[in-house]
Amino acid sequence: MRKSTGGRNRPTLWGATALVSLMALAGTAHGQQYQQAPMLDGTDLPPVEERLPANPLVVTPVESVGTYGGTWRSALRGGLDNAWIARTVAYDGLVRYDREWKTIVPNLAESWEVSEDARTYTFKLREGLKWNNGTPFTSADIAFAVELFSEPSYGVGSFMKNKNNPVTAEVVDDTTFKLIFENPNGIIMDELASVNGFTLVSLSKEYCSQFYPKYNPNAATEAKAAGFETWELWMTDRCSWATETIRWANPDLPMMNAWMIDQPLTGDASRTTFVRNPYYWKVDTEGNQLPYIDRLDMRVSDSLEELTLMALNGEIDFQDRHIATVANQPLFFDGQEAGDYRLGANIPSNMNTMVIQFNFNHVDEKRRELFQNKDFRIGISQLLDRQEIIDVVFTGQGEPFQAAPRPESPFYDEELAKQYTEFDPEAAAAAFAASGLLGERNGDGFYTFADGSPLVITFDMISTVRPEWIDMMELLQLQLEAGGIDVELNNIDRTLYYEKRPAGDYDVQIWQGDGGLDVIQEPRYYMASGDESVWAYRWSQWYMGSRPEIAEEPTGWAREQMDLMNQLRAEGDPAKRDDLMKQILVLAKENFPVIGISLPGDGYYIARNNMRNIAEPMFHAYLFPTPAPYDPFQWYFAAE
């Protein structure tokens, strides 16, 4: 077994994983007197010291020990906005990242060990942990989650569902368990420390087993009586996985988070609320049980204008999601005094404001051949006047940039980041000629296919995700059409956007540039790694083995990347993992699969002036689900 005695590890977001840690965030709470929030006084709950584990996690506040009370107001953009809940409520896995996104530290698990072959991970839970309903949280709950994910028709996406490296859970005792992988797994600690680690610790065996035929022989019959065709659908309704929206519609589902469901998130909800978990297992340095804030109140609205006005009027206490746009920044800056709020800095993990993904696996053979042609993609890139887009849409913030690791990353490669970013219509025309796949420009000035048939390229987009994409795409359309590429813009619903991918009948889809800092964890644009690698969706299905009916064997360089990633995921040595990732990036540079626009400028968040213990600046990411790693459970409202 490999162990560590603590100390600072090399940054995990750069690719080095802290495989073992026995450190605590801020000492121990042994011998302390514990205090609870006043809202819990007079209840029939057990005393606070009986509700806490034997070794609570002690958290050092960002600024100062806080005071209890208050409601944190924020907003969801529609009833499917589960990502904001993930970023505020649901980040409490076995382990977590520290506030600097450098080290993996204990959380529900107070220690762990890793076998020399990186196949067996042994975790020690805190003794006396309890779900929010007061029932014990034990190793059996972890084993139950792994067992449930072994069902073919329950759950998607988790490492527990990885056919290429199956995992089993072995219970040693109530607080000790092992995750045993069929093959070495060198990156599982980063997975568990990310937002994705939530699923493993969110399925109470005592509660969820009632919907499972293995533990309740009548589950299938009871499912039909409850209105569900199968027990799997009933289980999903009551015990959904990850941070899916349906999970927040069931107040009976036990939680281990700082706040628990009060008013559920249903299809017609105008708001959803959460209330403090009286069994939460963290305390501050003076023995005060966390969280400080009593309640969360999230307005549910499809109207971006309403959410923006709420913030301007001081009706939002903290938020960045949806409202902290480039267009809104001058409004929010000017409104700080009237709205009694402040703006803080977010450093995005994204490396691009937009990534253009031509469909390499198009069902139309001519388009498939064209889109896979590197010279064609180079020509498209050189037709883009990125500086014009930066000046008009982003008020000059940012710089021309391809899909490449950010300058702050040790994986940064200036050549990769800057290749083909100069606006050069003559070079673009030469690249199109080199492709040999385009004909002459017709009477309207547009290129045709080499056989003379018309070529119109449709760009799919979802403006509700990033409102600035409308302005960007309108400029991009004008620039490409000036260079001879006929473009149609197709602004569609998010559901349809995703449904088009398996069918392969789309030309281009756009998205933001994930993977600027979390390079190893989010390689979607550097290689065909998963469902979000839309430029080679069917290649990625071949790699994952998840949709064999549509999977296509990748071309040579893409296969080579996949082999390297398989080696990386099995490698226990952080330095060797980094070297393997660099080899993957070299192949990405040589083959130029996707096209970027610009490196984002720094973002911002909005916080009421009396809301304290909020860190600045914050890294902003999804796998590092900002603001959750900055411990909102230790935020508080100062007396005014």
XYZ file of C-alpha atoms in Angstrom:
640
model
C 0.000 0.000 0.000
C 1.129 3.578 -0.713
C 0.590 6.204 1.971
C 1.405 9.832 2.549
C 1.882 11.721 5.790
C 0.345 14.899 4.451
C 1.915 18.053 3.097
C 1.394 19.847 -0.186
C 0.953 17.798 -3.326
C 1.593 18.970 -6.865
C -1.590 20.497 -8.340
C -4.170 17.886 -9.263
C -5.766 20.118 -11.878
C -2.506 19.992 -13.765
C -2.773 16.204 -13.816
C -0.995 14.937 -10.704
C -3.401 13.147 -8.378
C -2.918 13.009 -4.625
C -3.441 9.267 -4.344
C -3.329 9.037 -0.592
C -3.919 11.519 2.175
C -4.183 11.216 5.913
C -4.268 14.962 6.527
C -7.197 16.895 7.986
C -8.277 20.269 6.679
C -7.724 22.074 9.943
C -6.776 19.890 12.866
C -9.206 17.888 14.959
C -12.238 18.585 17.055
C -11.429 16.145 19.880
C -12.336 17.509 23.293
C -14.287 20.467 21.939
C -17.738 21.517 23.001
C -20.072 21.640 20.030
C -22.755 24.233 19.322
C -25.749 24.076 16.995
C -27.747 26.655 15.053
C -30.476 28.428 17.058
C -33.127 27.208 14.588
C -32.527 23.686 15.962
C -33.057 24.684 19.593
C -36.248 23.309 21.101
C -36.504 20.436 18.603
C -36.645 16.779 19.586
C -33.322 16.062 17.884
C -30.555 14.271 19.788
C -27.879 16.571 21.246
C -25.488 17.980 18.654
C -22.536 15.907 19.915
C -24.572 12.754 19.237
C -25.453 13.899 15.749
C -21.830 14.534 14.778
C -19.327 11.777 13.961
C -16.548 10.915 16.380
C -14.114 12.905 14.246
C -15.996 15.762 12.538
C -14.254 17.474 9.688
C -12.955 20.784 11.034
C -13.109 23.632 8.520
C -11.143 26.864 8.848
C -13.325 29.781 7.682
C -11.996 31.919 4.839
C -12.124 35.146 6.883
C -13.608 34.535 10.304
C -15.888 32.332 12.366
C -19.408 33.190 11.258
C -22.831 33.635 12.778
C -25.914 31.492 12.265
C -29.022 32.363 10.307
C -30.374 33.783 7.092
C -31.480 32.595 3.664
C -29.197 32.502 0.640
C -31.215 33.613 -2.373
C -30.230 32.567 -5.890
C -31.998 31.393 -9.050
C -32.342 28.539 -11.507
C -32.893 29.162 -15.180
C -35.791 26.774 -15.631
C -36.593 23.513 -13.920
C -33.757 21.577 -15.588
C -30.974 23.741 -14.187
C -29.565 21.000 -11.961
C -25.978 22.197 -12.469
C -26.513 25.155 -10.093
C -27.698 22.739 -7.407
C -24.612 20.610 -8.039
C -22.478 23.721 -7.609
C -24.101 24.805 -4.347
C -25.538 21.773 -2.537
C -24.152 18.502 -3.844
C -20.356 18.658 -3.521
C -19.703 16.263 -0.635
C -18.059 13.052 -1.777
C -15.595 10.690 -0.144
C -12.859 13.194 -0.908
C -12.731 16.694 -2.365
C -10.347 19.267 -3.767
C -8.949 21.964 -1.528
C -9.854 25.594 -2.195
C -6.768 26.096 -4.377
C -7.635 23.128 -6.634
C -4.222 21.685 -5.882
C -4.679 18.809 -3.452
C -7.196 16.041 -2.861
C -8.168 16.113 0.823
C -10.360 14.011 3.138
C -14.096 14.516 3.327
C -16.526 11.716 4.239
C -13.498 9.453 4.104
C -10.907 10.481 6.698
C -8.109 8.421 5.097
C -7.352 6.013 2.268
C -4.671 3.683 0.954
C -3.806 2.606 -2.569
C -2.285 -0.691 -3.667
C 0.989 -0.651 -5.576
C -0.790 -1.742 -8.765
C -3.423 1.046 -8.442
C -6.237 -1.513 -8.519
C -7.375 -1.557 -4.878
C -8.385 1.584 -2.990
C -9.148 1.141 0.714
C -11.153 3.932 2.376
C -11.809 4.649 6.034
C -15.040 6.570 6.708
C -15.526 8.849 9.700
C -17.040 6.878 12.539
C -20.611 7.851 13.368
C -21.619 9.564 10.122
C -25.380 9.891 9.662
C -27.724 10.645 6.788
C -29.914 13.715 7.237
C -32.695 11.470 8.613
C -30.413 10.259 11.415
C -29.719 6.743 10.090
C -26.072 5.591 9.953
C -24.010 6.179 6.811
C -21.713 3.163 6.457
C -19.635 1.113 4.045
C -22.799 -0.817 3.176
C -24.199 2.292 1.488
C -21.128 2.510 -0.755
C -21.358 -1.160 -1.669
C -25.056 -0.742 -2.411
C -24.353 2.094 -4.876
C -21.775 -0.020 -6.733
C -24.156 -2.993 -6.765
C -27.036 -0.894 -8.073
C -24.911 0.466 -10.908
C -24.182 -3.082 -11.982
C -27.790 -3.237 -13.207
C -27.784 -2.736 -17.005
C -30.835 -0.457 -16.981
C -29.966 1.784 -14.042
C -27.528 4.665 -14.089
C -25.224 6.097 -16.734
C -21.929 7.870 -16.925
C -20.267 6.904 -13.635
C -16.949 5.101 -13.239
C -19.114 2.358 -11.719
C -20.525 1.776 -15.217
C -17.197 1.592 -17.029
C -17.189 -1.643 -19.041
C -13.492 -1.217 -19.789
C -12.576 -1.290 -16.103
C -15.294 -2.845 -13.921
C -15.241 -2.158 -10.194
C -16.511 -4.088 -7.191
C -16.912 -2.934 -3.597
C -15.822 -5.023 -0.637
C -17.109 -4.144 2.837
C -14.464 -4.692 5.527
C -16.484 -3.224 8.395
C -18.949 -0.384 8.956
C -16.318 2.279 8.305
C -13.865 0.481 6.011
C -14.385 -0.628 2.421
C -12.411 -1.337 -0.722
C -12.990 -0.350 -4.330
C -11.361 -3.063 -6.426
C -10.855 -2.428 -10.144
C -10.305 -5.119 -12.735
C -7.477 -3.050 -14.245
C -5.225 -0.357 -12.757
C -7.004 2.961 -12.286
C -4.615 5.866 -11.799
C -7.164 8.671 -12.055
C -10.012 7.503 -9.838
C -9.126 9.899 -7.013
C -9.618 12.871 -9.318
C -12.963 11.399 -10.355
C -14.020 11.008 -6.730
C -12.827 14.527 -5.855
C -14.790 16.092 -8.701
C -18.507 16.809 -8.869
C -18.885 13.254 -10.198
C -17.940 11.797 -6.804
C -21.402 12.629 -5.469
C -23.168 9.557 -6.904
C -21.153 7.025 -4.907
C -22.231 8.578 -1.583
C -25.802 9.533 -2.414
C -27.755 6.252 -2.459
C -28.898 5.195 1.000
C -29.204 1.421 1.171
C -31.888 1.582 3.870
C -34.086 3.890 1.782
C -33.315 2.929 -1.834
C -33.302 -0.846 -1.348
C -37.093 -0.809 -0.982
C -37.323 -0.141 -4.744
C -34.854 -2.920 -5.673
C -36.012 -6.536 -6.273
C -32.786 -7.918 -4.797
C -33.884 -6.577 -1.408
C -37.645 -6.244 -1.900
C -39.151 -9.192 -3.846
C -42.325 -7.145 -4.363
C -40.519 -4.155 -5.914
C -41.729 -4.803 -9.481
C -45.361 -5.177 -8.361
C -45.142 -2.127 -6.129
C -43.584 -0.138 -8.974
C -46.610 -0.808 -11.195
C -48.955 0.111 -8.346
C -47.071 3.388 -8.026
C -47.535 4.079 -11.760
C -44.189 2.873 -13.130
C -43.744 0.166 -15.767
C -40.548 -1.228 -14.235
C -38.732 -1.179 -10.924
C -35.848 0.657 -12.647
C -38.141 3.577 -13.501
C -39.465 3.612 -9.955
C -35.937 3.521 -8.569
C -34.887 6.367 -10.869
C -37.839 8.453 -9.715
C -37.050 7.885 -6.034
C -33.255 7.398 -6.115
C -31.872 9.013 -9.227
C -28.111 9.163 -9.659
C -25.648 12.054 -9.910
C -27.205 15.525 -9.805
C -30.064 14.811 -12.206
C -33.045 17.152 -11.807
C -35.351 14.333 -10.699
C -33.148 13.767 -7.630
C -34.191 17.138 -6.193
C -37.912 16.326 -6.451
C -37.904 13.770 -3.612
C -37.631 15.223 -0.084
C -37.578 11.697 1.367
C -34.280 10.828 -0.316
C -31.558 10.930 2.385
C -28.649 13.322 1.890
C -25.187 13.877 3.356
C -25.001 17.516 2.248
C -25.091 20.710 4.311
C -28.643 21.459 3.184
C -31.469 19.025 2.437
C -34.550 19.315 0.228
C -37.362 21.381 1.693
C -39.532 22.494 -1.251
C -38.829 20.044 -4.119
C -37.899 20.951 -7.677
C -40.921 19.788 -9.666
C -41.855 20.451 -13.271
C -44.096 23.400 -12.412
C -42.142 24.767 -9.432
C -41.568 28.519 -9.278
C -38.933 27.997 -6.606
C -37.101 25.246 -4.789
C -35.765 25.510 -1.256
C -33.301 23.700 0.971
C -32.948 23.728 4.757
C -29.980 22.937 6.986
C -29.124 19.294 7.616
C -29.129 18.811 11.411
C -26.773 15.830 11.022
C -24.167 17.623 8.917
C -20.749 16.360 9.886
C -18.540 19.446 9.639
C -17.740 22.056 12.294
C -15.730 25.256 12.357
C -12.597 25.806 14.424
C -14.671 26.767 17.487
C -16.894 23.687 17.356
C -19.920 25.316 15.711
C -21.802 22.791 13.602
C -22.012 23.924 10.001
C -23.626 25.302 7.891
C -24.007 28.839 9.173
C -26.811 29.734 6.722
C -30.207 28.233 7.581
C -31.855 28.025 4.161
C -31.343 28.237 0.397
C -34.103 29.734 -1.739
C -33.777 29.315 -5.513
C -36.193 31.142 -7.797
C -37.048 29.040 -10.880
C -37.529 31.126 -14.012
C -36.876 30.725 -17.728
C -36.443 34.480 -18.046
C -32.853 35.689 -18.042
C -34.183 39.235 -17.797
C -36.010 38.415 -14.557
C -32.909 36.864 -13.016
C -30.803 39.858 -14.044
C -33.302 42.291 -12.509
C -33.362 40.268 -9.299
C -29.607 40.654 -9.004
C -29.702 44.380 -9.804
C -32.387 44.852 -7.139
C -30.340 43.082 -4.470
C -32.621 40.018 -4.452
C -29.786 37.560 -5.096
C -27.185 36.991 -2.386
C -24.652 35.066 -4.468
C -24.674 33.864 -8.061
C -22.628 33.770 -11.211
C -24.369 31.127 -13.327
C -26.447 32.534 -16.221
C -26.449 36.164 -15.095
C -22.710 36.941 -15.007
C -22.460 37.503 -18.764
C -20.222 39.873 -20.696
C -23.278 41.893 -21.773
C -24.474 42.271 -18.174
C -21.138 43.230 -16.678
C -21.446 47.023 -17.220
C -24.973 46.944 -15.743
C -23.861 45.047 -12.672
C -20.776 47.193 -12.226
C -22.806 50.397 -12.277
C -25.523 48.953 -10.028
C -23.339 47.842 -7.109
C -24.187 50.683 -4.737
C -27.919 50.686 -5.416
C -28.168 46.894 -5.189
C -25.858 46.645 -2.148
C -23.706 43.971 -3.772
C -20.139 43.542 -4.980
C -18.466 41.851 -7.936
C -15.776 39.240 -7.331
C -13.390 37.620 -9.790
C -13.790 34.185 -11.384
C -10.862 32.625 -13.231
C -12.427 30.343 -15.845
C -11.125 26.852 -16.448
C -12.547 27.130 -19.957
C -9.956 27.749 -22.624
C -12.305 29.057 -25.281
C -15.405 31.164 -25.764
C -16.552 28.780 -28.501
C -15.302 25.536 -30.036
C -16.433 24.666 -33.576
C -16.836 20.921 -34.086
C -17.232 19.649 -37.655
C -18.803 16.186 -37.681
C -16.117 13.685 -38.730
C -18.703 10.876 -38.647
C -21.359 12.489 -40.815
C -23.771 10.043 -42.443
C -23.276 11.860 -45.755
C -20.053 10.519 -47.257
C -19.069 13.756 -49.068
C -19.469 15.807 -45.895
C -17.650 13.194 -43.843
C -14.677 13.327 -46.211
C -14.692 17.132 -46.278
C -14.987 17.612 -42.526
C -12.228 15.082 -41.797
C -9.885 16.933 -44.124
C -7.362 18.955 -42.111
C -6.737 21.465 -44.920
C -10.435 22.273 -45.058
C -10.525 22.966 -41.312
C -7.385 25.086 -41.564
C -9.074 27.151 -44.273
C -12.153 27.681 -42.115
C -9.977 28.786 -39.199
C -8.055 31.285 -41.318
C -11.290 32.879 -42.567
C -12.215 33.902 -39.023
C -11.416 37.432 -37.922
C -11.140 36.549 -34.260
C -10.089 40.032 -33.179
C -13.287 41.479 -34.630
C -15.324 38.967 -32.615
C -13.333 39.770 -29.453
C -13.766 43.528 -29.922
C -17.463 43.490 -30.813
C -18.787 40.735 -28.528
C -16.327 40.754 -25.623
C -15.399 44.460 -25.538
C -11.790 43.585 -26.289
C -11.401 40.992 -23.526
C -9.498 37.868 -24.522
C -7.168 36.876 -27.325
C -7.313 34.649 -30.424
C -6.938 31.058 -29.246
C -7.465 27.519 -30.438
C -8.792 24.614 -28.370
C -5.694 24.267 -26.189
C -4.718 24.273 -22.502
C -4.788 27.719 -20.920
C -1.566 29.709 -20.396
C -1.777 29.005 -16.634
C -1.559 25.254 -17.267
C 1.740 23.327 -17.313
C 0.336 21.696 -20.448
C 0.246 25.058 -22.257
C 1.754 24.897 -25.766
C 1.845 28.249 -27.559
C 2.102 26.631 -30.975
C -1.015 24.545 -30.333
C -2.880 27.539 -28.930
C -2.031 29.954 -31.721
C -1.809 27.876 -34.903
C -4.087 29.038 -37.754
C -5.531 31.908 -35.684
C -4.436 34.715 -38.037
C -7.149 36.179 -40.248
C -5.773 35.382 -43.717
C -8.318 34.851 -46.545
C -5.558 34.154 -49.088
C -4.078 31.396 -46.939
C -7.600 30.043 -46.431
C -8.163 29.850 -50.194
C -4.847 28.016 -50.585
C -5.837 25.547 -47.850
C -9.179 24.889 -49.555
C -7.351 24.252 -52.828
C -4.960 21.877 -51.054
C -7.901 19.867 -49.740
C -8.925 18.971 -53.309
C -12.520 18.614 -52.128
C -13.993 21.980 -53.096
C -14.966 23.211 -56.528
C -14.901 26.756 -57.898
C -16.911 29.553 -56.267
C -20.318 29.812 -57.954
C -22.202 32.881 -59.121
C -23.135 33.730 -55.531
C -19.495 33.577 -54.498
C -19.809 30.318 -52.572
C -17.682 27.196 -52.897
C -19.309 24.005 -54.123
C -18.239 20.422 -53.632
C -15.620 19.284 -56.146
C -18.352 17.634 -58.230
C -20.178 20.955 -58.525
C -23.021 20.149 -56.113
C -23.971 22.940 -53.691
C -22.365 23.150 -50.253
C -24.254 24.747 -47.375
C -22.913 24.115 -43.867
C -25.364 24.240 -40.946
C -24.112 25.281 -37.516
C -26.233 23.965 -34.627
C -26.294 26.174 -31.535
C -28.214 26.668 -28.278
C -28.387 30.356 -27.490
C -29.930 29.729 -24.060
C -26.614 28.228 -22.874
C -24.496 31.244 -23.819
C -26.478 34.271 -25.059
C -23.335 35.789 -26.614
C -23.197 32.874 -29.058
C -25.882 34.572 -31.154
C -23.688 37.628 -31.743
C -20.601 35.480 -32.256
C -22.287 33.239 -34.783
C -23.760 36.131 -36.753
C -20.277 37.611 -37.127
C -18.812 34.208 -37.914
C -21.467 33.654 -40.585
C -20.593 36.954 -42.278
C -16.864 36.190 -42.147
C -17.203 32.697 -43.594
C -19.604 33.800 -46.304
C -17.190 36.577 -47.294
C -14.616 33.818 -47.754
C -16.929 31.664 -49.872
C -18.501 29.289 -47.329
C -22.317 29.332 -47.335
C -23.523 29.046 -43.717
C -26.894 28.491 -42.081
C -27.425 29.050 -38.358
C -29.701 26.603 -36.567
C -30.653 27.720 -33.052
C -32.355 24.669 -31.505
C -33.619 23.201 -28.253
C -31.036 21.492 -26.052
C -32.852 18.150 -26.134
C -32.794 18.048 -29.954
C -29.177 19.211 -29.898
C -28.191 16.055 -28.019
C -30.559 13.743 -29.878
C -28.893 14.553 -33.215
C -25.537 13.171 -32.148
C -26.139 9.396 -32.323
C -27.837 9.748 -35.724
C -24.774 11.487 -37.175
C -26.886 13.805 -39.335
C -25.439 17.195 -38.402
C -22.708 19.356 -39.892
C -21.339 21.395 -37.000
C -22.115 21.864 -33.333
C -20.595 24.499 -31.082
C -19.883 24.546 -27.357
C -17.700 26.320 -24.849
C -14.078 25.330 -24.389
C -13.943 22.936 -21.447
C -10.556 21.498 -20.495
C -8.380 24.579 -20.188
C -7.090 23.737 -16.704
C -8.616 20.301 -16.073
C -6.778 18.968 -19.111
C -6.581 15.284 -18.203
C -10.043 15.169 -16.665
C -11.716 16.924 -19.627
C -9.922 15.986 -22.884
C -13.017 16.097 -25.138
C -11.489 18.479 -27.710
C -8.004 16.990 -27.693
C -9.144 13.442 -28.438
C -12.375 11.512 -29.050
C -12.853 10.657 -25.388
C -16.607 10.619 -24.695
C -20.122 11.800 -25.516
C -19.061 15.458 -25.574
C -16.485 14.815 -28.312
C -19.135 15.767 -30.845
C -16.575 16.157 -33.646
C -16.053 12.355 -33.565
C -19.051 11.037 -31.679
C -18.952 7.563 -33.233
C -15.223 7.224 -32.698
C -15.752 8.006 -29.034
C -18.469 5.340 -28.816
C -15.952 2.844 -30.172
C -13.494 3.952 -27.492
C -15.996 3.775 -24.635
C -17.765 0.640 -25.866
C -21.109 2.120 -24.841
C -22.992 2.226 -28.180
C -21.651 -0.584 -30.349
C -24.544 -0.245 -32.794
C -23.217 3.123 -34.031
C -19.524 2.859 -33.091
C -16.919 3.379 -35.829
C -13.265 2.427 -35.602
C -11.153 5.616 -35.490
C -8.413 6.568 -37.878
C -4.789 5.875 -36.922
C -3.816 9.019 -35.018
C -7.059 8.960 -33.032
C -6.465 5.294 -32.140
C -2.983 6.229 -30.988
C -4.442 8.885 -28.675
C -6.849 6.364 -27.210
C -4.037 3.901 -26.531
C -2.114 6.666 -24.765
C -5.152 7.606 -22.677
C -5.648 3.983 -21.666
C -2.040 3.927 -20.485
C -2.566 7.205 -18.645
C -5.653 5.983 -16.824
C -3.802 2.903 -15.643
C -0.685 4.784 -14.557
C -0.127 5.435 -10.846
C 2.833 7.811 -11.305
C 1.656 11.439 -11.762
C 4.743 12.452 -13.751
C 4.238 9.602 -16.191
C 0.561 10.526 -16.569
C 1.551 14.074 -17.429
C 3.995 12.841 -20.073
C 1.326 10.655 -21.662
C -1.074 13.614 -21.769
C 1.552 15.718 -23.504
C 1.865 13.016 -26.174
C -1.909 13.146 -26.694
C -1.705 16.934 -27.085
C 1.090 16.633 -29.667
C -1.201 14.470 -31.795
C -4.003 17.003 -31.328
C -1.706 19.764 -32.547
C -0.633 17.760 -35.588
C -4.172 16.810 -36.615
C -6.149 19.928 -35.573
C -9.550 18.268 -34.949
C -11.545 21.295 -33.729
C -11.453 25.084 -34.121
C -11.397 27.637 -31.318
C -12.200 31.352 -31.314
C -10.757 33.136 -28.291
C -9.383 32.715 -24.794
C -12.017 33.977 -22.338
C -11.335 36.975 -20.159
C -11.832 36.639 -16.421
C -15.411 36.151 -15.267
C -17.142 37.515 -12.186
C -19.676 36.688 -9.512
C -22.228 38.793 -7.662
C -22.351 38.727 -3.847
C -24.358 40.790 -1.381
C -22.094 43.029 0.663
C -23.060 41.401 3.954
C -22.353 37.854 2.743
C -18.956 36.920 4.141
C -16.269 34.207 3.930
C -16.488 34.163 0.117
C -13.102 33.575 -1.489
C -11.727 35.817 -4.239
C -10.702 35.011 -6.840
C -12.317 31.640 -7.561
C -11.410 29.107 -10.195
C -14.550 28.516 -12.233
C -15.190 25.022 -13.558
C -17.732 22.217 -13.538
C -15.626 19.254 -12.432
C -14.340 21.643 -9.746
C -17.914 22.830 -9.255
C -17.541 26.467 -8.305
C -18.528 27.781 -5.794
C -18.906 24.504 -3.842
C -15.152 23.860 -3.308
C -14.999 27.261 -1.593
C -17.246 25.887 1.169
C -20.563 27.767 1.032
C -21.459 26.011 4.286
C -19.044 28.447 6.010
C -20.481 31.539 4.295
C -22.562 33.726 6.581
C -24.483 36.985 6.746
C -22.728 39.639 8.791
C -24.778 41.986 10.968
C -25.428 45.257 9.150
